[in-house]
Each structure stands twice: as structure tokens, then as C-alpha cells.
Amino acid sequence: MATNMEEMLEDTVLLQCRVNNKPCELAIAPGTTLLELLREEMRLTGTHMGCMTGHCGACTVLIDGEVAKSCITLAATVQRKTITTLEGLKDADGKLTPIQQAFWDEAGLQCAFCAPGMVLTATELLKSNAEPTDDEIRTAMAGNLCRCTGYQSIVRAVRAAARVMKQLK
Amino acid sequence: MPHVNYGRLMPTVYVDIGALPELVGITEKDGEIAIGALTVHRTLQRDAIVCRALPLLAYSAAQVGGGWQVHNRGTVGGNLVAMHPLYDIAPVLLALQADVEIQAPDGVRRAALGKILAETSHGLGTSSLLTRILLKPMTSDAGWAYEKLKITAGSYGSANAAAVVSLSGNKLSTLRVVIGAVSEQPLDASEALHGLLGKPWDAAAGARVESLCSALPKTLLDDQQGDATWRRAMAGVVARRAVQAAVANAQRTSK
Ligand SMILES: Cc1cc2nc3c(=O)[nH]c(=O)nc-3n(C[C@H](O)[C@H](O)[C@H](O)COP(=O)(O)OP(=O)(O)OC[C@H]3O[C@@H](n4cnc5c(N)ncnc54)[C@H](O)[C@@H]3O)c2cc1C
């Protein structure tokens, strides 16, 4: 007869991945979303829980450098992948990235609920396109909803970040 | 996943198909393009074969809502099997006359996507996998367009139309139109529009496309995207706009 422990293990998946550059190995229930794993198991609460339908973008993380909505991603599907959350962006000395700084300087956030998704999406955008047009910025950010700023200051922040990053190169 | 998050679906078993190599990749062989079911929207937008030979598909994949996050993770197989009336990919693949390959316990079956969609609007069940989508490259004289009527950049469509045309002089020699997001299933209007072949494309032809396509839906969606009366009217409008844009595209290509 199976012990409780055996039954429990039968119902779990062994997940191995990197989160914010740290290797992780965890036994998780197959239905665990990446959002639950990050917020509840790892206490990485910079990943926000919003609509839970994949529309709002507050739960955005980077999976192997590409944005994804963690509320509709099963954690078991990120086997051996690299996950970056907002907490993983800053330097070891705690300095903000140029994108985070630009969001601060240009008032690209007000209540900041959407900010993690906005900042991470801008991170993917500026990695592949150093000088995006306003249209390209809007297209890239379309998966993130903001209910405060009216988006103008967000576009301005991404533009400002692009300028700073170009100077740093 | 939204249904799981809200408790409308409570799966007891999850099957991860993400690591099956047979479902990955885009190839072109003997005049046929095969697209693996796990291909994500972002790859469709950028893949060299798709951009060259199936520009309508590359373009429409960029019109999918939900932003880059969804484009990076949403697969073409999942999009088709979900059989969601508002999704963009099925109307486009129907306009391109795609076949699909399905792996079932009793073997592999190849069938026209239109035939599969006519059999069911509830997915493929738990014992079959969609493995590949098979298409002929678009001809070099083809003009194409995808019109999506939507409220914001990231949203679902309220009426969509994919059009593929070719011209002989100023007359239509091919006309394929598929309308999505107005009925439970995409509507292939190509047969209804047969009478326009051999005729010039002008304002009267446009009005004819609009009225024939508005008359086509037998049942209509009536949801957050718009009520049934409006959806009927828009079915005609997006179809006319799509053909108009496809004709302009064909004229540009032939110059
Ligand atoms: C916020 C948001 C907005 C969206 N907007 C649009 C839009 O405007 N237009 C649009 O076209 N789409 C839209 N989508 C859908 C999206 O493009 C995905 O294609 C779709 O969600 C499928 O996702 P998936 O590939 O992860 O499949 P899953 O969600 O994993 O699967 C969907 C279904 O198909 C089954 N399935 C998946 N793959 C296979 C296979 N190979 N064989 C057999 N069965 C399979 C699964 O079991 C499940 O039942 C949107 C999604 C979100 C979250």
C-alpha cells in the first residue's frame, strides 16, 4: 500500500529551472502556475497577480529572455528554463536598470501595478531593437494594461531608456 | 488556462507536449510547407519560409491579441484545437486551404482543416494530437489581406476577414475569402463569391461582396465584441475591405 508520502510524490513534478540566476529544484503540483510558484513559494511578489486570464500583463516575467504571462503558464512547462522577474533586473549593488530609472524619471508609473510587466516588456524590446519608434513601442507594450498613466508617459519612459542605453554602449 | 484559473475547468491530468520534437519546426519540401503544431505566433511572424511563401499567415500572427507575451508562448496548434470563434489563425489557414495532420492511436490522418472544423467545434478529444499544418506556398501573383476589426491593439476581433486574390488584367481570377469572429465557426465565403470571378474589381463588386458576406452567417455571435445585428453588418464590411486591400496588394506585386 502506498504511503502518504509516495502518493504525494506521485502527484508532483520535479521542476528544475533558474530563477533570477539562482538554480532551483522543487517538487510542485502539476497544476501550479508559474505565478503561484513565484509569489507563493518563492515570495517574489514583484510579479503581480492581476486578471488571471492573460489579458492585463501584471504577471509578466521573462522566460529565456522573452516575455510571458506567468498566470497562464504552468510552472511544469518551464523545465530547464531561465526565469527573470522584476527582482532579478537590478544589479548586485541594488542599482536600478536604465529602464527602471527611466520609468521613475518620466513618471512611467503611478500606482505601479502594471510596472513589472511594462519594465520587463521594455527589457525584451530594447534588447532586440535599440531605437524603437513610438509605434514599435506601443505594439511591444500592447500586452500590458495600465489604468493610471494613459500610456503617454510609458512610451516616453521607453524612449528615454533607449537614449540612455545607447549612450552607455 | 483562464478556465482553469477560474475553476470552470478542473483537469486531473496535465499532458505536457512541449518537448515533442516531431511537433517543432517549419520545413519546405516538394512544394509543401509543414508547420509544427508547437510553432508560436512570434515564430510565424519572423520565420524566413513563412514570411516569403505565406506572408498572409506571418501578418495575421502579428494581429493576435494579448501582446508579445501571448505571441511568445501561444502555439499555432493550440490556437486551432481550441476552436475559439474569435481566434485569428483558423480563418487565415482556411483561406490558404491548409491541411492538418492528426496523430490518433490508430494512426496518422491528413485532412483539410475545413473538413476537421466541419466535424467538430470542440477540439480533438483526449487521444489525438495535431502534429503539423501543411500548406502550398502562395503563388507569386497572389494579393492578400487580413482585416481585423478590433477595439484596441491587444483585443480579440469583432469581425475578421482573410482574403487571397489574383487578377487577370483588372479582372478577378481567384477570390478566396474567409470570415471569422462573427459565428461559432469561420465562414468560407469563397463559393458564395464565385460570381465575381472574371469581373473587374470596382465599387459595384465591393458592394456585392459586402451584401453577399453579410447574408452568409446562419447564426451569429452576440457577445462583448458586439451584438448580432452589428456582427452581420460587419461580416460584410471586413470582407469588402479585405478584398479591396488584397486587390491593391496584387496590383502592387504585379508592378
Ligand atoms: C490575453 C489573450 C489574448 C488572446 N487573443 C487572441 C487573439 O486576438 N487572436 C487569436 O487568434 N488568439 C488569441 N489568443 C489565443 C492565443 O493566441 C493562443 O494561440 C491560444 O491561447 C492557445 O494557446 P496554447 O498554444 O498555449 O494552447 P493551450 O492553451 O495549451 O491549448 C489549447 C487547447 O488545445 C489543446 N491542444 C494544444 N495543442 C494541441 C495539439 N498540438 N494537439 C491537440 N490538442 C492540442 C489543449 O489541450 C487545449 O485544450 C489570446 C490568448 C490570450 C491569453
CSV table of C-alpha atoms and ligand atoms in Angstrom, one decimal:
chain,number,residue,atom,x,y,z
A,1,MET,CA,0.0,0.0,0.0
A,2,ALA,CA,1.3,3.4,-0.9
A,3,THR,CA,2.3,5.6,1.9
A,4,ASN,CA,1.0,9.2,2.0
A,5,MET,CA,4.5,10.4,1.1
A,6,GLU,CA,4.6,8.1,-2.0
A,7,GLU,CA,1.1,9.2,-3.1
A,8,MET,CA,2.2,12.8,-2.6
A,9,LEU,CA,5.3,12.4,-4.7
A,10,GLU,CA,3.3,10.6,-7.4
A,11,ASP,CA,1.3,13.7,-7.8
A,12,THR,CA,4.2,16.1,-8.1
A,13,VAL,CA,6.6,17.1,-10.9
A,14,LEU,CA,10.2,17.8,-10.2
A,15,LEU,CA,11.0,21.2,-11.7
A,16,GLN,CA,14.5,22.3,-12.3
A,17,CYS,CA,15.0,25.8,-13.6
A,18,ARG,CA,16.9,29.1,-12.9
A,19,VAL,CA,15.0,31.9,-11.2
A,20,ASN,CA,16.9,35.3,-11.2
A,21,ASN,CA,20.1,33.5,-11.8
A,22,LYS,CA,19.7,31.0,-9.0
A,23,PRO,CA,19.3,27.3,-9.7
A,24,CYS,CA,16.0,25.9,-8.3
A,25,GLU,CA,14.8,22.4,-7.8
A,26,LEU,CA,11.3,21.9,-6.5
A,27,ALA,CA,8.6,19.3,-6.3
A,28,ILE,CA,5.4,21.0,-7.5
A,29,ALA,CA,1.8,20.0,-8.1
A,30,PRO,CA,1.3,19.8,-11.9
A,31,GLY,CA,-1.4,22.4,-11.9
A,32,THR,CA,0.8,25.1,-10.2
A,33,THR,CA,1.0,28.2,-12.3
A,34,LEU,CA,4.3,30.0,-12.7
A,35,LEU,CA,2.7,32.9,-10.9
A,36,GLU,CA,1.8,30.9,-7.9
A,37,LEU,CA,5.3,29.4,-7.8
A,38,LEU,CA,7.0,32.8,-7.9
A,39,ARG,CA,4.7,34.6,-5.5
A,40,GLU,CA,3.7,31.9,-3.0
A,41,GLU,CA,6.7,29.5,-3.0
A,42,MET,CA,9.5,32.0,-3.7
A,43,ARG,CA,7.9,35.1,-2.3
A,44,LEU,CA,8.9,37.0,-5.4
A,45,THR,CA,5.9,39.4,-5.1
A,46,GLY,CA,7.2,41.8,-7.8
A,47,THR,CA,5.3,39.6,-10.1
A,48,HIS,CA,1.8,40.8,-9.7
A,49,MET,CA,-1.5,38.9,-9.8
A,50,GLY,CA,-4.0,40.7,-12.0
A,51,CYS,CA,-6.7,39.3,-14.2
A,52,MET,CA,-5.7,35.6,-14.2
A,53,THR,CA,-6.8,35.4,-17.9
A,54,GLY,CA,-3.6,36.6,-19.6
A,55,HIS,CA,-5.0,40.0,-20.5
A,56,CYS,CA,-3.6,42.5,-18.1
A,57,GLY,CA,0.1,41.7,-18.2
A,58,ALA,CA,0.8,42.4,-14.5
A,59,CYS,CA,2.2,38.9,-14.0
A,60,THR,CA,4.7,39.2,-16.8
A,61,VAL,CA,8.1,37.5,-16.4
A,62,LEU,CA,10.9,36.8,-18.9
A,63,ILE,CA,11.3,33.1,-19.9
A,64,ASP,CA,14.7,32.7,-21.6
A,65,GLY,CA,14.7,36.4,-22.2
A,66,GLU,CA,11.2,36.5,-23.8
A,67,VAL,CA,8.1,38.0,-22.0
A,68,ALA,CA,5.4,35.6,-20.9
A,69,LYS,CA,2.3,35.9,-18.7
A,70,SER,CA,3.0,33.7,-15.6
A,71,CYS,CA,-0.7,33.4,-14.6
A,72,ILE,CA,-1.4,31.3,-17.8
A,73,THR,CA,1.9,29.4,-17.8
A,74,LEU,CA,2.1,26.1,-15.9
A,75,ALA,CA,5.3,26.1,-13.8
A,76,ALA,CA,5.9,22.5,-15.0
A,77,THR,CA,6.4,23.8,-18.6
A,78,VAL,CA,9.5,25.9,-17.7
A,79,GLN,CA,11.7,22.9,-17.1
A,80,ARG,CA,15.4,23.9,-17.5
A,81,LYS,CA,14.4,27.5,-18.5
A,82,THR,CA,15.7,30.7,-17.1
A,83,ILE,CA,13.1,32.9,-15.4
A,84,THR,CA,13.7,36.6,-14.7
A,85,THR,CA,11.3,38.5,-12.6
A,86,LEU,CA,11.4,42.2,-11.7
A,87,GLU,CA,13.6,41.4,-8.7
A,88,GLY,CA,16.2,39.9,-11.0
A,89,LEU,CA,16.8,43.0,-13.0
A,90,LYS,CA,18.7,45.2,-10.6
A,91,ASP,CA,22.4,45.0,-10.1
A,92,ALA,CA,24.1,43.2,-7.2
A,93,ASP,CA,24.5,46.7,-5.6
A,94,GLY,CA,20.8,47.3,-5.9
A,95,LYS,CA,21.1,49.9,-8.7
A,96,LEU,CA,18.1,50.2,-11.0
A,97,THR,CA,18.5,49.4,-14.6
A,98,PRO,CA,18.3,52.3,-17.1
A,99,ILE,CA,14.8,51.1,-18.0
A,100,GLN,CA,13.6,51.1,-14.3
A,101,GLN,CA,15.3,54.5,-13.8
A,102,ALA,CA,13.6,56.0,-16.9
A,103,PHE,CA,10.2,54.8,-15.7
A,104,TRP,CA,10.9,56.6,-12.4
A,105,ASP,CA,12.2,59.8,-14.1
A,106,GLU,CA,9.5,60.0,-16.7
A,107,ALA,CA,6.6,59.1,-14.4
A,108,GLY,CA,6.0,55.9,-16.4
A,109,LEU,CA,4.2,54.5,-13.4
A,110,GLN,CA,1.6,55.8,-10.9
A,111,CYS,CA,0.1,53.0,-8.8
A,112,ALA,CA,2.8,50.7,-10.3
A,113,PHE,CA,0.6,47.6,-10.5
A,114,CYS,CA,1.4,47.3,-14.2
A,115,ALA,CA,5.1,48.4,-13.8
A,116,PRO,CA,6.7,45.0,-13.6
A,117,GLY,CA,5.1,43.9,-16.9
A,118,MET,CA,5.9,47.2,-18.6
A,119,VAL,CA,9.5,47.2,-17.5
A,120,LEU,CA,10.1,43.6,-18.4
A,121,THR,CA,8.5,44.0,-21.8
A,122,ALA,CA,10.6,47.1,-22.4
A,123,THR,CA,13.6,45.0,-21.4
A,124,GLU,CA,12.9,42.5,-24.2
A,125,LEU,CA,12.1,45.2,-26.7
A,126,LEU,CA,15.3,47.2,-26.2
A,127,LYS,CA,17.4,44.1,-26.3
A,128,SER,CA,16.3,43.4,-29.9
A,129,ASN,CA,15.6,47.0,-31.0
A,130,ALA,CA,17.8,49.7,-29.7
A,131,GLU,CA,15.9,52.6,-31.3
A,132,PRO,CA,12.2,51.7,-31.5
A,133,THR,CA,9.7,54.1,-33.0
A,134,ASP,CA,6.7,55.1,-30.9
A,135,ASP,CA,4.6,52.7,-32.9
A,136,GLU,CA,7.0,49.8,-32.2
A,137,ILE,CA,7.0,50.7,-28.5
A,138,ARG,CA,3.2,50.7,-28.5
A,139,THR,CA,3.0,47.4,-30.3
A,140,ALA,CA,5.5,45.8,-28.0
A,141,MET,CA,3.7,47.1,-24.9
A,142,ALA,CA,0.2,46.1,-26.1
A,143,GLY,CA,0.0,43.1,-23.8
A,144,ASN,CA,0.2,45.3,-20.7
A,145,LEU,CA,-2.7,47.3,-19.5
A,146,CYS,CA,-2.3,50.4,-17.4
A,147,ARG,CA,-5.2,52.2,-15.8
A,148,CYS,CA,-3.4,55.3,-14.5
A,149,THR,CA,-0.9,56.8,-16.9
A,150,GLY,CA,-2.8,57.0,-20.2
A,151,TYR,CA,0.3,55.3,-21.7
A,152,GLN,CA,2.0,58.6,-22.9
A,153,SER,CA,4.5,58.6,-20.1
A,154,ILE,CA,5.2,54.9,-20.6
A,155,VAL,CA,6.1,55.4,-24.2
A,156,ARG,CA,8.2,58.4,-23.1
A,157,ALA,CA,10.0,56.3,-20.5
A,158,VAL,CA,10.9,53.6,-23.0
A,159,ARG,CA,12.1,56.2,-25.4
A,160,ALA,CA,14.2,57.8,-22.7
A,161,ALA,CA,15.6,54.4,-21.6
A,162,ALA,CA,16.6,53.7,-25.2
A,163,ARG,CA,18.5,57.0,-25.4
A,164,VAL,CA,20.4,56.3,-22.1
A,165,MET,CA,21.2,52.7,-23.1
A,166,LYS,CA,22.6,53.9,-26.4
A,167,GLN,CA,24.9,56.4,-24.6
A,168,LEU,CA,26.1,53.7,-22.3
A,169,LYS,CA,27.1,51.4,-25.1
B,1,MET,CA,-5.6,28.3,-18.6
B,2,PRO,CA,-8.0,31.1,-17.8
B,3,HIS,CA,-10.8,28.5,-17.5
B,4,VAL,CA,-8.6,26.5,-15.1
B,5,ASN,CA,-7.7,29.6,-13.1
B,6,TYR,CA,-11.4,30.4,-12.7
B,7,GLY,CA,-12.4,26.9,-11.8
B,8,ARG,CA,-14.5,26.3,-15.0
B,9,LEU,CA,-12.2,23.5,-16.0
B,10,MET,CA,-10.7,21.2,-13.4
B,11,PRO,CA,-8.2,18.9,-15.1
B,12,THR,CA,-7.0,15.9,-13.1
B,13,VAL,CA,-4.3,15.1,-15.6
B,14,TYR,CA,-2.0,17.5,-17.5
B,15,VAL,CA,0.0,16.4,-20.5
B,16,ASP,CA,3.0,18.5,-21.5
B,17,ILE,CA,3.6,18.2,-25.2
B,18,GLY,CA,6.2,20.9,-25.2
B,19,ALA,CA,9.2,18.6,-25.6
B,20,LEU,CA,8.0,16.5,-28.5
B,21,PRO,CA,10.5,17.2,-31.3
B,22,GLU,CA,8.0,15.9,-34.0
B,23,LEU,CA,5.8,19.0,-33.3
B,24,VAL,CA,8.6,21.6,-33.7
B,25,GLY,CA,9.9,23.3,-36.8
B,26,ILE,CA,9.0,24.7,-40.2
B,27,THR,CA,10.1,23.0,-43.3
B,28,GLU,CA,9.6,23.3,-47.1
B,29,LYS,CA,9.9,20.2,-49.2
B,30,ASP,CA,8.5,19.2,-52.6
B,31,GLY,CA,6.4,22.3,-52.9
B,32,GLU,CA,4.8,21.9,-49.5
B,33,ILE,CA,5.4,23.8,-46.3
B,34,ALA,CA,4.9,21.9,-43.0
B,35,ILE,CA,4.5,23.9,-39.8
B,36,GLY,CA,4.9,22.1,-36.5
B,37,ALA,CA,2.0,22.4,-34.1
B,38,LEU,CA,4.2,23.9,-31.4
B,39,THR,CA,5.2,26.8,-33.6
B,40,VAL,CA,4.5,30.0,-31.6
B,41,HIS,CA,2.9,33.2,-33.2
B,42,ARG,CA,6.2,35.1,-32.8
B,43,THR,CA,8.0,32.5,-35.0
B,44,LEU,CA,5.3,32.7,-37.6
B,45,GLN,CA,5.9,36.5,-37.8
B,46,ARG,CA,9.6,36.1,-38.3
B,47,ASP,CA,10.3,32.8,-39.9
B,48,ALA,CA,12.0,33.2,-43.3
B,49,ILE,CA,9.9,30.5,-45.1
B,50,VAL,CA,6.6,31.8,-43.7
B,51,CYS,CA,7.5,35.5,-44.5
B,52,ARG,CA,8.4,34.6,-48.1
B,53,ALA,CA,5.9,32.0,-49.0
B,54,LEU,CA,2.9,32.7,-46.6
B,55,PRO,CA,3.0,36.4,-45.9
B,56,LEU,CA,-0.7,36.4,-45.1
B,57,LEU,CA,0.0,34.0,-42.2
B,58,ALA,CA,3.0,35.9,-40.9
B,59,TYR,CA,1.0,39.1,-40.9
B,60,SER,CA,-2.1,37.7,-39.3
B,61,ALA,CA,0.0,36.1,-36.5
B,62,ALA,CA,1.1,39.6,-35.6
B,63,GLN,CA,-2.6,40.6,-35.3
B,64,VAL,CA,-3.2,38.1,-32.5
B,65,GLY,CA,-4.2,39.8,-29.2
B,66,GLY,CA,-2.6,39.5,-25.8
B,67,GLY,CA,0.7,41.2,-26.8
B,68,TRP,CA,4.2,39.8,-27.1
B,69,GLN,CA,3.6,37.6,-24.1
B,70,VAL,CA,1.0,35.7,-25.9
B,71,HIS,CA,2.9,35.7,-29.2
B,72,ASN,CA,5.9,34.3,-27.5
B,73,ARG,CA,4.0,31.3,-25.9
B,74,GLY,CA,0.8,30.7,-27.9
B,75,THR,CA,1.1,27.9,-30.4
B,76,VAL,CA,-0.5,27.5,-33.7
B,77,GLY,CA,-1.7,24.0,-32.8
B,78,GLY,CA,-3.3,25.2,-29.5
B,79,ASN,CA,-4.9,28.1,-31.4
B,80,LEU,CA,-6.5,25.8,-33.9
B,81,VAL,CA,-7.5,23.0,-31.5
B,82,ALA,CA,-9.1,25.5,-29.0
B,83,MET,CA,-11.6,26.2,-31.8
B,84,HIS,CA,-12.3,29.6,-30.3
B,85,PRO,CA,-14.6,31.6,-32.6
B,86,LEU,CA,-12.7,34.8,-32.0
B,87,TYR,CA,-9.2,33.5,-32.8
B,88,ASP,CA,-7.4,34.7,-35.9
B,89,ILE,CA,-5.4,31.7,-37.2
B,90,ALA,CA,-8.2,29.4,-38.5
B,91,PRO,CA,-9.8,31.8,-40.9
B,92,VAL,CA,-6.4,32.5,-42.4
B,93,LEU,CA,-5.4,28.9,-42.8
B,94,LEU,CA,-8.8,28.2,-44.4
B,95,ALA,CA,-8.2,31.0,-46.9
B,96,LEU,CA,-4.8,29.3,-47.6
B,97,GLN,CA,-6.5,25.9,-48.0
B,98,ALA,CA,-4.4,24.3,-45.3
B,99,ASP,CA,-4.4,20.6,-44.4
B,100,VAL,CA,-3.7,19.4,-40.9
B,101,GLU,CA,-2.1,16.2,-39.8
B,102,ILE,CA,-3.5,14.5,-36.8
B,103,GLN,CA,-1.9,11.7,-34.8
B,104,ALA,CA,-4.5,9.3,-33.3
B,105,PRO,CA,-4.0,6.0,-31.5
B,106,ASP,CA,-5.0,4.2,-34.8
B,107,GLY,CA,-2.5,6.2,-37.0
B,108,VAL,CA,-1.9,9.5,-38.7
B,109,ARG,CA,-4.6,11.2,-40.6
B,110,ARG,CA,-4.3,14.1,-43.0
B,111,ALA,CA,-7.4,16.2,-43.8
B,112,ALA,CA,-8.4,19.6,-45.0
B,113,LEU,CA,-8.7,22.0,-42.0
B,114,GLY,CA,-12.2,22.9,-43.3
B,115,LYS,CA,-13.2,19.3,-43.0
B,116,ILE,CA,-12.0,18.9,-39.4
B,117,LEU,CA,-13.7,22.1,-38.4
B,118,ALA,CA,-16.9,20.9,-40.1
B,119,GLU,CA,-16.8,17.7,-37.9
B,120,THR,CA,-16.4,19.4,-34.6
B,121,SER,CA,-16.1,22.7,-32.8
B,122,HIS,CA,-14.9,21.1,-29.5
B,123,GLY,CA,-11.3,20.2,-30.2
B,124,LEU,CA,-9.8,16.9,-30.9
B,125,GLY,CA,-10.5,15.0,-27.8
B,126,THR,CA,-8.0,13.5,-25.4
B,127,SER,CA,-6.5,10.8,-27.6
B,128,SER,CA,-5.4,12.8,-30.7
B,129,LEU,CA,-2.7,15.3,-31.3
B,130,LEU,CA,-2.5,17.9,-34.1
B,131,THR,CA,1.1,17.5,-35.3
B,132,ARG,CA,1.6,19.6,-38.4
B,133,ILE,CA,-0.1,22.1,-40.6
B,134,LEU,CA,0.6,21.6,-44.3
B,135,LEU,CA,0.3,24.3,-47.0
B,136,LYS,CA,1.2,25.1,-50.5
B,137,PRO,CA,3.2,28.4,-50.8
B,138,MET,CA,1.1,31.3,-52.0
B,139,THR,CA,1.5,32.0,-55.7
B,140,SER,CA,3.7,34.9,-56.7
B,141,ASP,CA,0.8,36.8,-58.3
B,142,ALA,CA,-1.4,36.4,-55.2
B,143,GLY,CA,-2.6,39.5,-53.4
B,144,TRP,CA,-3.6,39.0,-49.8
B,145,ALA,CA,-5.0,40.9,-46.8
B,146,TYR,CA,-6.2,40.3,-43.3
B,147,GLU,CA,-8.7,42.7,-41.8
B,148,LYS,CA,-9.4,42.6,-38.1
B,149,LEU,CA,-12.0,44.9,-36.6
B,150,LYS,CA,-10.9,45.4,-33.0
B,151,ILE,CA,-11.3,47.8,-30.2
B,152,THR,CA,-7.7,48.0,-29.1
B,153,ALA,CA,-4.4,46.7,-30.4
B,154,GLY,CA,-4.4,43.9,-27.9
B,155,SER,CA,-8.0,42.7,-28.2
B,156,TYR,CA,-10.0,40.0,-29.9
B,157,GLY,CA,-11.6,40.8,-33.2
B,158,SER,CA,-15.3,41.6,-33.6
B,159,ALA,CA,-15.2,40.5,-37.2
B,160,ASN,CA,-12.2,39.3,-39.2
B,161,ALA,CA,-11.6,38.5,-42.9
B,162,ALA,CA,-8.8,36.9,-44.7
B,163,ALA,CA,-8.7,37.4,-48.5
B,164,VAL,CA,-6.5,35.9,-51.2
B,165,VAL,CA,-7.0,37.2,-54.8
B,166,SER,CA,-5.3,37.1,-58.1
B,167,LEU,CA,-6.0,39.3,-61.1
B,168,SER,CA,-6.0,38.8,-64.8
B,169,GLY,CA,-5.7,42.4,-66.1
B,170,ASN,CA,-8.2,44.2,-63.9
B,171,LYS,CA,-10.5,41.1,-63.5
B,172,LEU,CA,-10.6,38.8,-60.6
B,173,SER,CA,-9.3,35.4,-61.5
B,174,THR,CA,-9.0,33.9,-57.9
B,175,LEU,CA,-11.0,35.1,-54.9
B,176,ARG,CA,-10.9,33.3,-51.6
B,177,VAL,CA,-12.5,35.0,-48.6
B,178,VAL,CA,-12.9,33.5,-45.1
B,179,ILE,CA,-14.7,35.5,-42.3
B,180,GLY,CA,-14.0,34.9,-38.6
B,181,ALA,CA,-15.4,36.1,-35.3
B,182,VAL,CA,-19.0,36.6,-36.4
B,183,SER,CA,-20.2,32.9,-36.0
B,184,GLU,CA,-19.2,29.9,-33.9
B,185,GLN,CA,-17.1,28.8,-36.8
B,186,PRO,CA,-15.2,30.6,-39.5
B,187,LEU,CA,-17.2,31.1,-42.7
B,188,ASP,CA,-15.7,30.3,-46.1
B,189,ALA,CA,-17.3,32.8,-48.4
B,190,SER,CA,-15.4,31.8,-51.5
B,191,GLU,CA,-18.2,29.8,-53.1
B,192,ALA,CA,-20.8,32.5,-52.4
B,193,LEU,CA,-18.5,35.0,-54.2
B,194,HIS,CA,-17.9,32.7,-57.2
B,195,GLY,CA,-20.0,35.0,-59.4
B,196,LEU,CA,-17.4,37.8,-59.1
B,197,LEU,CA,-14.7,35.8,-60.9
B,198,GLY,CA,-13.9,37.2,-64.4
B,199,LYS,CA,-15.4,40.5,-63.4
B,200,PRO,CA,-13.5,43.7,-62.7
B,201,TRP,CA,-12.9,44.9,-59.2
B,202,ASP,CA,-14.8,48.2,-58.7
B,203,ALA,CA,-17.3,49.8,-56.3
B,204,ALA,CA,-20.2,47.7,-57.5
B,205,ALA,CA,-18.1,44.5,-57.0
B,206,GLY,CA,-17.2,45.8,-53.5
B,207,ALA,CA,-20.9,46.3,-52.7
B,208,ARG,CA,-21.7,42.8,-53.9
B,209,VAL,CA,-19.0,41.3,-51.7
B,210,GLU,CA,-20.4,43.2,-48.7
B,211,SER,CA,-24.0,42.2,-49.3
B,212,LEU,CA,-23.2,38.5,-50.0
B,213,CYS,CA,-21.0,38.2,-47.0
B,214,SER,CA,-23.4,39.9,-44.7
B,215,ALA,CA,-26.1,37.4,-45.8
B,216,LEU,CA,-23.8,34.4,-45.2
B,217,PRO,CA,-23.9,33.8,-41.4
B,218,LYS,CA,-26.8,31.5,-40.4
B,219,THR,CA,-26.2,32.0,-36.7
B,220,LEU,CA,-24.4,35.0,-35.2
B,221,LEU,CA,-22.3,35.6,-32.2
B,222,ASP,CA,-23.8,38.1,-29.8
B,223,ASP,CA,-21.2,38.9,-27.1
B,224,GLN,CA,-19.0,41.6,-25.6
B,225,GLN,CA,-17.4,42.1,-29.0
B,226,GLY,CA,-20.8,43.3,-30.4
B,227,ASP,CA,-24.4,42.3,-30.9
B,228,ALA,CA,-25.7,40.0,-33.6
B,229,THR,CA,-27.1,42.7,-35.9
B,230,TRP,CA,-23.9,44.6,-35.9
B,231,ARG,CA,-21.8,41.4,-36.4
B,232,ARG,CA,-23.8,40.6,-39.5
B,233,ALA,CA,-23.2,44.1,-40.9
B,234,MET,CA,-19.5,43.9,-40.1
B,235,ALA,CA,-19.1,40.5,-41.7
B,236,GLY,CA,-19.8,42.3,-45.0
B,237,VAL,CA,-17.7,45.3,-44.2
B,238,VAL,CA,-14.5,43.4,-43.2
B,239,ALA,CA,-14.9,41.1,-46.3
B,240,ARG,CA,-15.2,44.1,-48.6
B,241,ARG,CA,-12.2,45.8,-47.0
B,242,ALA,CA,-10.1,42.6,-47.1
B,243,VAL,CA,-10.8,42.1,-50.8
B,244,GLN,CA,-10.1,45.7,-51.6
B,245,ALA,CA,-6.8,45.6,-49.7
B,246,ALA,CA,-5.9,42.2,-51.4
B,247,VAL,CA,-6.6,43.6,-54.8
B,248,ALA,CA,-4.4,46.6,-54.1
B,249,ASN,CA,-1.7,44.2,-52.8
B,250,ALA,CA,-1.9,42.1,-56.0
B,251,GLN,CA,-1.7,45.3,-58.2
B,252,ARG,CA,1.4,46.4,-56.2
B,253,THR,CA,3.0,42.9,-56.5
B,254,SER,CA,2.4,42.8,-60.3
B,255,LYS,CA,4.1,46.2,-60.9
C,1,LIG,C1,-4.9,37.5,-23.4
C,1,LIG,C2,-5.1,36.7,-24.6
C,1,LIG,C3,-5.5,37.2,-25.8
C,1,LIG,C4,-5.6,36.4,-27.0
C,1,LIG,N1,-6.0,37.0,-28.1
C,1,LIG,C5,-6.1,36.2,-29.2
C,1,LIG,C6,-6.5,36.8,-30.5
C,1,LIG,O1,-6.8,38.0,-30.6
C,1,LIG,N2,-6.5,36.0,-31.6
C,1,LIG,C7,-6.1,34.7,-31.5
C,1,LIG,O2,-6.1,34.0,-32.5
C,1,LIG,N3,-5.7,34.1,-30.4
C,1,LIG,C8,-5.7,34.9,-29.2
C,1,LIG,N4,-5.3,34.3,-28.0
C,1,LIG,C9,-5.0,32.8,-28.0
C,1,LIG,C10,-3.5,32.5,-28.2
C,1,LIG,O3,-3.1,33.1,-29.4
C,1,LIG,C11,-3.1,31.0,-28.2
C,1,LIG,O4,-2.9,30.6,-29.5
C,1,LIG,C12,-4.1,30.1,-27.6
C,1,LIG,O5,-4.3,30.6,-26.3
C,1,LIG,C13,-3.6,28.7,-27.5
C,1,LIG,O6,-2.5,28.7,-26.5
C,1,LIG,P1,-1.6,27.5,-26.4
C,1,LIG,O7,-0.8,27.2,-27.6
C,1,LIG,O8,-0.8,27.7,-25.1
C,1,LIG,O9,-2.6,26.2,-26.2
C,1,LIG,P2,-3.2,25.6,-24.9
C,1,LIG,O10,-3.9,26.6,-24.2
C,1,LIG,O11,-2.1,24.8,-24.2
C,1,LIG,O12,-4.2,24.6,-25.6
C,1,LIG,C14,-5.5,25.0,-26.1
C,1,LIG,C15,-6.3,23.7,-26.2
C,1,LIG,O13,-5.8,22.9,-27.3
C,1,LIG,C16,-5.3,21.7,-26.9
C,1,LIG,N5,-4.0,21.5,-27.7
C,1,LIG,C17,-3.0,22.3,-27.7
C,1,LIG,N6,-2.1,21.9,-28.6
C,1,LIG,C18,-2.6,20.8,-29.2
C,1,LIG,C19,-2.1,19.8,-30.1
C,1,LIG,N7,-0.9,20.0,-30.8
C,1,LIG,N8,-2.9,18.8,-30.4
C,1,LIG,C20,-4.1,18.6,-29.8
C,1,LIG,N9,-4.6,19.4,-28.9
C,1,LIG,C21,-3.8,20.5,-28.5
C,1,LIG,C22,-5.1,21.8,-25.4
C,1,LIG,O14,-5.3,20.5,-24.8
C,1,LIG,C23,-6.2,22.7,-25.1
C,1,LIG,O15,-7.5,22.1,-25.0
C,1,LIG,C24,-5.2,35.0,-26.9
C,1,LIG,C25,-4.8,34.5,-25.7
C,1,LIG,C26,-4.7,35.3,-24.6
C,1,LIG,C27,-4.2,34.6,-23.3
